[in-house]
PDB file of C-alpha atoms in Angstrom:
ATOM      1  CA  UNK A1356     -27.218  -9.195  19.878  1.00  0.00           C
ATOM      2  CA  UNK A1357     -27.030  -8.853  16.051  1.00  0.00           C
ATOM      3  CA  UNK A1358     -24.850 -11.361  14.085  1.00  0.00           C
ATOM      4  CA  UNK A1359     -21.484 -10.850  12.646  1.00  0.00           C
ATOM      5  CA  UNK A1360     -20.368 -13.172  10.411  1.00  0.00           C
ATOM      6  CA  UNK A1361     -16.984 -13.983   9.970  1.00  0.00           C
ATOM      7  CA  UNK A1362     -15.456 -14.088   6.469  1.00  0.00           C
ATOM      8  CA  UNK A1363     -12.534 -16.611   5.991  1.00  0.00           C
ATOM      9  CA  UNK A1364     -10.991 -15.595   2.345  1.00  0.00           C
ATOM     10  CA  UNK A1365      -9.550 -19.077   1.345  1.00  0.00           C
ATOM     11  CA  UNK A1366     -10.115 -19.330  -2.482  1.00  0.00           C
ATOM     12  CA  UNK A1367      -6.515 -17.973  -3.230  1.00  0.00           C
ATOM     13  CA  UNK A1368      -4.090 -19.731  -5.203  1.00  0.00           C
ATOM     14  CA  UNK A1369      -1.208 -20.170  -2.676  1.00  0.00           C
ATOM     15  CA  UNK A1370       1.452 -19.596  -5.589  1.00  0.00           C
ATOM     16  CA  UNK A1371       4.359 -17.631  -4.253  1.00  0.00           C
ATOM     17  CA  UNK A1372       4.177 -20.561  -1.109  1.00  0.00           C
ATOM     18  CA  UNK A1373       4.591 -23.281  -4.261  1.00  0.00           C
ATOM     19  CA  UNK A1374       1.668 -25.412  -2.251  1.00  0.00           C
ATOM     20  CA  UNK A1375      -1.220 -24.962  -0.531  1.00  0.00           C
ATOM     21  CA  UNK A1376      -0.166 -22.451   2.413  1.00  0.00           C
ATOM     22  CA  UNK A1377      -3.827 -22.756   3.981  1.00  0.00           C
ATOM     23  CA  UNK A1378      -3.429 -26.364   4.849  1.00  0.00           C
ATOM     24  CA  UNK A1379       0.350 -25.640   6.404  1.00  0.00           C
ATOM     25  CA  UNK A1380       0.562 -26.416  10.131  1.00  0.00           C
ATOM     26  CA  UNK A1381       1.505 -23.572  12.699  1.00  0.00           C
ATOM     27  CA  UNK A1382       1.818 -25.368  15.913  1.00  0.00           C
ATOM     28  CA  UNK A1383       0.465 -28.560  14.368  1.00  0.00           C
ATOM     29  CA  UNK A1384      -2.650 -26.877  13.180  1.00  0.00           C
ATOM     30  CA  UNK A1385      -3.527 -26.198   9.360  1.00  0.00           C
ATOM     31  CA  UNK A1386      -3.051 -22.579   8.946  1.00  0.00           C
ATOM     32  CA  UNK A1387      -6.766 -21.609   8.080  1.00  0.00           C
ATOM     33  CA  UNK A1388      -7.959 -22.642  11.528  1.00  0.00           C
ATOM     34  CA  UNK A1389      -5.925 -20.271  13.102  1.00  0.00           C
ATOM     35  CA  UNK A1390      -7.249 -17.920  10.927  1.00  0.00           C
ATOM     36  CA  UNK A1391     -10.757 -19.288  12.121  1.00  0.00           C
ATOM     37  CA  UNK A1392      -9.717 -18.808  15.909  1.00  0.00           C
ATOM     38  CA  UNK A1393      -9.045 -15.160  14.637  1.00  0.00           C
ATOM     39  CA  UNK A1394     -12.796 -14.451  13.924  1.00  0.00           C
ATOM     40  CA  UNK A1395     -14.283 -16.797  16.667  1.00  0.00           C
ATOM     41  CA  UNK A1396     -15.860 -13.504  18.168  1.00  0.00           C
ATOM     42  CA  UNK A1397     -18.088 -13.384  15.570  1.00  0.00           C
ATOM     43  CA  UNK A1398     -21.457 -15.462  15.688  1.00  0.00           C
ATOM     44  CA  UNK A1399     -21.075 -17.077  12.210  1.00  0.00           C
ATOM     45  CA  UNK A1400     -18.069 -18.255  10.496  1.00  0.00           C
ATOM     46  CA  UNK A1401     -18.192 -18.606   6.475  1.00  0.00           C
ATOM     47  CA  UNK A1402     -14.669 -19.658   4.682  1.00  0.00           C
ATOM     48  CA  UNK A1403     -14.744 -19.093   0.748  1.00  0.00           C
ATOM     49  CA  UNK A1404     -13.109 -21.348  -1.081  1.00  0.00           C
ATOM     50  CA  UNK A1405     -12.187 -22.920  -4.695  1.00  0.00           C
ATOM     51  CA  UNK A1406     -14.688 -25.550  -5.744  1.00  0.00           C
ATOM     52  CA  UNK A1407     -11.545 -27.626  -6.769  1.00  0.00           C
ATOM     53  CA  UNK A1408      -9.770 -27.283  -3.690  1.00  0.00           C
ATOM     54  CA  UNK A1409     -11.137 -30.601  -2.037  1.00  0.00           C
ATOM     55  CA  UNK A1410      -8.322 -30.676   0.911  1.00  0.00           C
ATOM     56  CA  UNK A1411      -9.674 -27.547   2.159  1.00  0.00           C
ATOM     57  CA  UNK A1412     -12.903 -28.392   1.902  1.00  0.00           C
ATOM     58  CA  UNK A1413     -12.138 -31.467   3.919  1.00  0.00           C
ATOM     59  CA  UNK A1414     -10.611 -29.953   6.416  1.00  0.00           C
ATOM     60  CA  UNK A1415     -13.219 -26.837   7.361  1.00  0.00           C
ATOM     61  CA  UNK A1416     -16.418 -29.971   7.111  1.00  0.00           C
ATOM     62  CA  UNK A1417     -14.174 -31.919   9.896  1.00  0.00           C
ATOM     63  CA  UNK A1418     -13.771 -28.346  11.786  1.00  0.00           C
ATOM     64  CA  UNK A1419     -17.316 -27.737  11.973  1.00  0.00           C
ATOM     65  CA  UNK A1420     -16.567 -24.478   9.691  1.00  0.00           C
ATOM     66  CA  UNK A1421     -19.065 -23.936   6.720  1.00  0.00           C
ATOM     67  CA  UNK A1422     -17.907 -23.105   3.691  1.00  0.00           C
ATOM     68  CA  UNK A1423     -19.335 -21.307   0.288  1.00  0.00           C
ATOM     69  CA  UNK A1424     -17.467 -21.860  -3.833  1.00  0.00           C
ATOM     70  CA  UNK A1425     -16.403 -19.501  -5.832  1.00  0.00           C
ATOM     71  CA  UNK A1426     -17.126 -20.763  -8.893  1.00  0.00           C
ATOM     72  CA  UNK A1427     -15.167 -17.305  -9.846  1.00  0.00           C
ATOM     73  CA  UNK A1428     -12.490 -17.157  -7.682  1.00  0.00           C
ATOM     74  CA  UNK A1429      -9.798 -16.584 -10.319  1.00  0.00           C
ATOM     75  CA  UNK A1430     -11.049 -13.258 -10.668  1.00  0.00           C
ATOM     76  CA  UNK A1431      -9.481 -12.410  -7.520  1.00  0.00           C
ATOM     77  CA  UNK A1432     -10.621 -11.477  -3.285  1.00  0.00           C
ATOM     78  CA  UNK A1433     -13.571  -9.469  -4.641  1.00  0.00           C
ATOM     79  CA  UNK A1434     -15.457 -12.018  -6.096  1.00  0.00           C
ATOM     80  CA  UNK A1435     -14.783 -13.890  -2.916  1.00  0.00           C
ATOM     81  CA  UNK A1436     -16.229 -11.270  -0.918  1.00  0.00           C
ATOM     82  CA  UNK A1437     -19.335 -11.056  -3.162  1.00  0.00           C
ATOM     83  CA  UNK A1438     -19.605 -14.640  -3.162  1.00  0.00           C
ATOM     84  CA  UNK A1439     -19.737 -14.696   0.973  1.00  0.00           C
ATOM     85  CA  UNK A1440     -22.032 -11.406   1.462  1.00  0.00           C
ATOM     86  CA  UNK A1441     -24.451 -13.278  -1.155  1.00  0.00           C
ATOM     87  CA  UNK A1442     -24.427 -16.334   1.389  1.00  0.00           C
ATOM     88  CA  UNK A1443     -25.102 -14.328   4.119  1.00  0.00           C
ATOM     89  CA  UNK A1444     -27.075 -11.792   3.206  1.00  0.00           C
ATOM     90  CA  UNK A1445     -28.929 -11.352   6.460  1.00  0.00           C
ATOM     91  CA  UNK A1446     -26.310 -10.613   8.752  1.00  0.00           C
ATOM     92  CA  UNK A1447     -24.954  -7.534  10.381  1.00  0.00           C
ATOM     93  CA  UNK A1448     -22.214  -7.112   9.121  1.00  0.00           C
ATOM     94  CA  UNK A1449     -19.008  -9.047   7.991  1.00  0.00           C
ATOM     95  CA  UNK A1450     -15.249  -9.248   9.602  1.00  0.00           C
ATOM     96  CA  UNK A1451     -13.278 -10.060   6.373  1.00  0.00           C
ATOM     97  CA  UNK A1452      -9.899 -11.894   6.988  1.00  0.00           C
ATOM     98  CA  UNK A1453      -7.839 -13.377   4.403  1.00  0.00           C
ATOM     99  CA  UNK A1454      -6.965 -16.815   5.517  1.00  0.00           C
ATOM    100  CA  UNK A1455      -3.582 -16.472   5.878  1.00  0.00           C
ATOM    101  CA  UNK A1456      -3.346 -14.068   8.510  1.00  0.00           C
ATOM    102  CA  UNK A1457      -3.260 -16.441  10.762  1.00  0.00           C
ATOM    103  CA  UNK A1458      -2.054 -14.803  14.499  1.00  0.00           C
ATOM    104  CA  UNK A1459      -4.453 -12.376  15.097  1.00  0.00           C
ATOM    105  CA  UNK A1460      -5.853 -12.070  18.618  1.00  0.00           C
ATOM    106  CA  UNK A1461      -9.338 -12.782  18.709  1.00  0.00           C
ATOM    107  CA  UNK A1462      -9.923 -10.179  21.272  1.00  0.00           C
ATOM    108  CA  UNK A1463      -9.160  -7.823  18.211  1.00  0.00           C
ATOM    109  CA  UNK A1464     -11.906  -9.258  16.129  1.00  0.00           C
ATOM    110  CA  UNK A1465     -14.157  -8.589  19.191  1.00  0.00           C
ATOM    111  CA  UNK A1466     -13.614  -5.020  18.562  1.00  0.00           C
ATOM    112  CA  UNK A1467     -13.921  -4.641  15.311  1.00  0.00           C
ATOM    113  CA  UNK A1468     -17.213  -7.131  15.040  1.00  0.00           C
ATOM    114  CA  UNK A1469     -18.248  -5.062  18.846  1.00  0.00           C
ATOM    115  CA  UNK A1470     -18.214  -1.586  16.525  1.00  0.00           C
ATOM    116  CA  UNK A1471     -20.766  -3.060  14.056  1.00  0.00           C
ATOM    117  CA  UNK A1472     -22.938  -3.784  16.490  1.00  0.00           C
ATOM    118  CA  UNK A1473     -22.662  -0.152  17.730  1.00  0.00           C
ATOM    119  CA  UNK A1474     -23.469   1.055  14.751  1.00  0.00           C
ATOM    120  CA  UNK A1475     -20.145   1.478  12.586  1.00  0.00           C
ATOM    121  CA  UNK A1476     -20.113   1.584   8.779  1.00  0.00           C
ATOM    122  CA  UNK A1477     -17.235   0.223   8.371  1.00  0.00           C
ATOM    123  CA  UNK A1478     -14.084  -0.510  10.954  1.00  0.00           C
ATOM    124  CA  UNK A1479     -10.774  -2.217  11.332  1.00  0.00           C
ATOM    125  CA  UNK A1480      -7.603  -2.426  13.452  1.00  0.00           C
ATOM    126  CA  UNK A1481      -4.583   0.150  12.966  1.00  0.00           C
ATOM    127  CA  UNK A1482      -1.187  -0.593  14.521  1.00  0.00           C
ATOM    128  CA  UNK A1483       1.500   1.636  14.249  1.00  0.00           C
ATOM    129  CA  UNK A1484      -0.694   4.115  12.084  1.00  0.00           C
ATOM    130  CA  UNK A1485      -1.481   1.435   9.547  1.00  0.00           C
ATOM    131  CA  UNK A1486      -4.543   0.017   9.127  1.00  0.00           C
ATOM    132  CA  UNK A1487      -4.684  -4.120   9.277  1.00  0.00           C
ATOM    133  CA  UNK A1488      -7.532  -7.039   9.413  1.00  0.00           C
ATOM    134  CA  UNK A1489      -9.946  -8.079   9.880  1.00  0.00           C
ATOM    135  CA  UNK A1490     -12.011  -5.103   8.328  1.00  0.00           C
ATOM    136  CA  UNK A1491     -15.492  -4.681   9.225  1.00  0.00           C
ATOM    137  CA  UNK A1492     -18.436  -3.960   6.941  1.00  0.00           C
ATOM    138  CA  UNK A1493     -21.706  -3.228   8.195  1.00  0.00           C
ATOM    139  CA  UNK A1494     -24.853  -4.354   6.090  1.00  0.00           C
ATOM    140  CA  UNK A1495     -25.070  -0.596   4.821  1.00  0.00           C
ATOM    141  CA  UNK A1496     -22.644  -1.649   2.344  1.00  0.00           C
ATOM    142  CA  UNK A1497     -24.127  -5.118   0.907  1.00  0.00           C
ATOM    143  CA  UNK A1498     -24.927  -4.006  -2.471  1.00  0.00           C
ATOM    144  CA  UNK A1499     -21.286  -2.606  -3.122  1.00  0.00           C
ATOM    145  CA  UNK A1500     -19.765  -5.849  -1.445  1.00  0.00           C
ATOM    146  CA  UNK A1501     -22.053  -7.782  -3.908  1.00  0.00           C
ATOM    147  CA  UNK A1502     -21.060  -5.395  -6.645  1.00  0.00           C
ATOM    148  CA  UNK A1503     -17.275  -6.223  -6.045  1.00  0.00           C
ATOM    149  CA  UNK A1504     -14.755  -8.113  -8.790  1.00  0.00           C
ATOM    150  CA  UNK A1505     -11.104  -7.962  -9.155  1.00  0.00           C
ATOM    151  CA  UNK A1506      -7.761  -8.715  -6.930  1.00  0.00           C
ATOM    152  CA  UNK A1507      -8.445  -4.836  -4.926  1.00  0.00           C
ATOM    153  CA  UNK A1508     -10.918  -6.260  -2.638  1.00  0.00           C
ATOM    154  CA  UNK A1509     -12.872  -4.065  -0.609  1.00  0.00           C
ATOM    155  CA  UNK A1510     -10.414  -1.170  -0.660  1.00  0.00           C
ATOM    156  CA  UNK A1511     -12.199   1.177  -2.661  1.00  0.00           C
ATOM    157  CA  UNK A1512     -15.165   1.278  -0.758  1.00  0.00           C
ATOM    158  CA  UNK A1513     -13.126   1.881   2.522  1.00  0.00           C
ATOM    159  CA  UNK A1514     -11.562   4.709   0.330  1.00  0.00           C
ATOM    160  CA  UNK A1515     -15.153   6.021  -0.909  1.00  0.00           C
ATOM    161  CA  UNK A1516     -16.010   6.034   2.587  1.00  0.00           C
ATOM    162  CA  UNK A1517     -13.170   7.172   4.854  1.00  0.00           C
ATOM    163  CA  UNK A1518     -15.617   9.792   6.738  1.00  0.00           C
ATOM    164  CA  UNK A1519     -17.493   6.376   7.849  1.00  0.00           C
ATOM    165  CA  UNK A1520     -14.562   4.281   9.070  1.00  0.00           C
ATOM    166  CA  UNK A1521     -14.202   3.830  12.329  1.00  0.00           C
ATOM    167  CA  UNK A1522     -10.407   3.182  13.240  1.00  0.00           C
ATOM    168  CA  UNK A1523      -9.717   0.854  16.488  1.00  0.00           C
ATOM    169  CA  UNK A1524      -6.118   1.110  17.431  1.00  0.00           C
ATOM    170  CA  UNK A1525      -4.551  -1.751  19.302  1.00  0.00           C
ATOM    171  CA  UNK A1526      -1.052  -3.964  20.350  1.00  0.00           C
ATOM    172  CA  UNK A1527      -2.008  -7.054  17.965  1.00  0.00           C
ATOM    173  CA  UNK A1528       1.005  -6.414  15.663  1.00  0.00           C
ATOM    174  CA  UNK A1529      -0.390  -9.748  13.549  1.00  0.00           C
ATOM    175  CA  UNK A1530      -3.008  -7.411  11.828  1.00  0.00           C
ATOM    176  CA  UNK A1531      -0.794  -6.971   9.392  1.00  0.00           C
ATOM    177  CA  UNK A1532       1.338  -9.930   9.221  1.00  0.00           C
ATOM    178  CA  UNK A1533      -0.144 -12.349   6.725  1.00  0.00           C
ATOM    179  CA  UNK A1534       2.325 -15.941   5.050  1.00  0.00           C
ATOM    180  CA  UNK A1535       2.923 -15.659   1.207  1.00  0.00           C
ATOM    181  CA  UNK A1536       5.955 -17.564   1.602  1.00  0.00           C
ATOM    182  CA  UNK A1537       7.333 -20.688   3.512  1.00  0.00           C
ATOM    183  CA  UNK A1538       9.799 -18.135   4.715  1.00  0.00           C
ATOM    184  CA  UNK A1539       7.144 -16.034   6.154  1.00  0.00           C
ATOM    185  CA  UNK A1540       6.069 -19.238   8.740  1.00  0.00           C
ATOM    186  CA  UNK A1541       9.683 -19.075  10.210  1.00  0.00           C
TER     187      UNK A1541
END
């Protein structure tokens, strides 16, 4: 079976949750390893993080979870995403999640990582009509997910691309629930 690798986005800044919201506990569990349970379909797991953000780091070597530094993640989720494609060139494909999305089902994750290795371009989970994480990129799209700077993310190329998106709908309403706030845990 071809690898999927999992891509934790954890280099963010946390500053509307006024600390760092990765390392909150949901059900006495840092919030990022939730997030990790998320993607545990796929065979690799790679978090991206801030090469000053030593607590985190801590935390994923104790989980077992590699990790990769953006040395450039002030420049926002696309360098991150650059940054974990370029560690993991050889895979598959990638399941980006931003690491604070942290109740998705992992059974959705199989299905979006199970349509890459059917041969989708690109895929992710709608519910209700809109379109959540994580979001799938095969390796067809390396060199523009190396190519990517800026807050945006991958959105453009899913835009470029709509005729090659492969839409999985599903009952995990947490694909689009993610915590910018301490309000947002309760």
């Amino acid at each position: 079976m071809p690898d999927v690798t999992g891509v934790l986005l954890a280099a963010g800044q946390s500053e509307r949750f006024g600390s760092n919201k990765l390392l909150a506990e949901i059900d006495h569990r840092a919030m990022i390893l939730h997030a990790a349970t998320a993607l545990s379909p796929c065979e690799h797991l790679l978090a991206v993080v801030r090469p000053d953000d030593l607590p985190l780091q801590k935390l994923l070597t104790d989980a077992s979870i590699g990790f990769v530094c953006n040395e450039n993640a002030g420049r926002g989720m696309g360098s991150s995403i650059a940054c974990a494609v370029a560690a993991s060139s050889d895979s598959l494909g990638w399941c980006l999640l931003p690491g604070d999305m942290p109740y998705i089902q992992p059974s959705t994750t199989q299905r979006v990582a199970a349509a890459l290795r059917e041969g989708a371009a690109i895929a992710a989970p709608i519910y209700d009509g809109r379109r959540g994480h994580p979001v799938g990129f095969s390796n067809l799209f390396a060199n523009e997910l190396l190519a990517l700077d800026g807050a945006a993310g991958a959105r453009d190329i899913v835009e470029l691309h709509l005729d090659q998106f492969v839409t999985i709908n599903c009952d995990d309403k947490a694909v689009l629930v993610d915590i910018d706030t301490v309000e947002d845990l309760h």
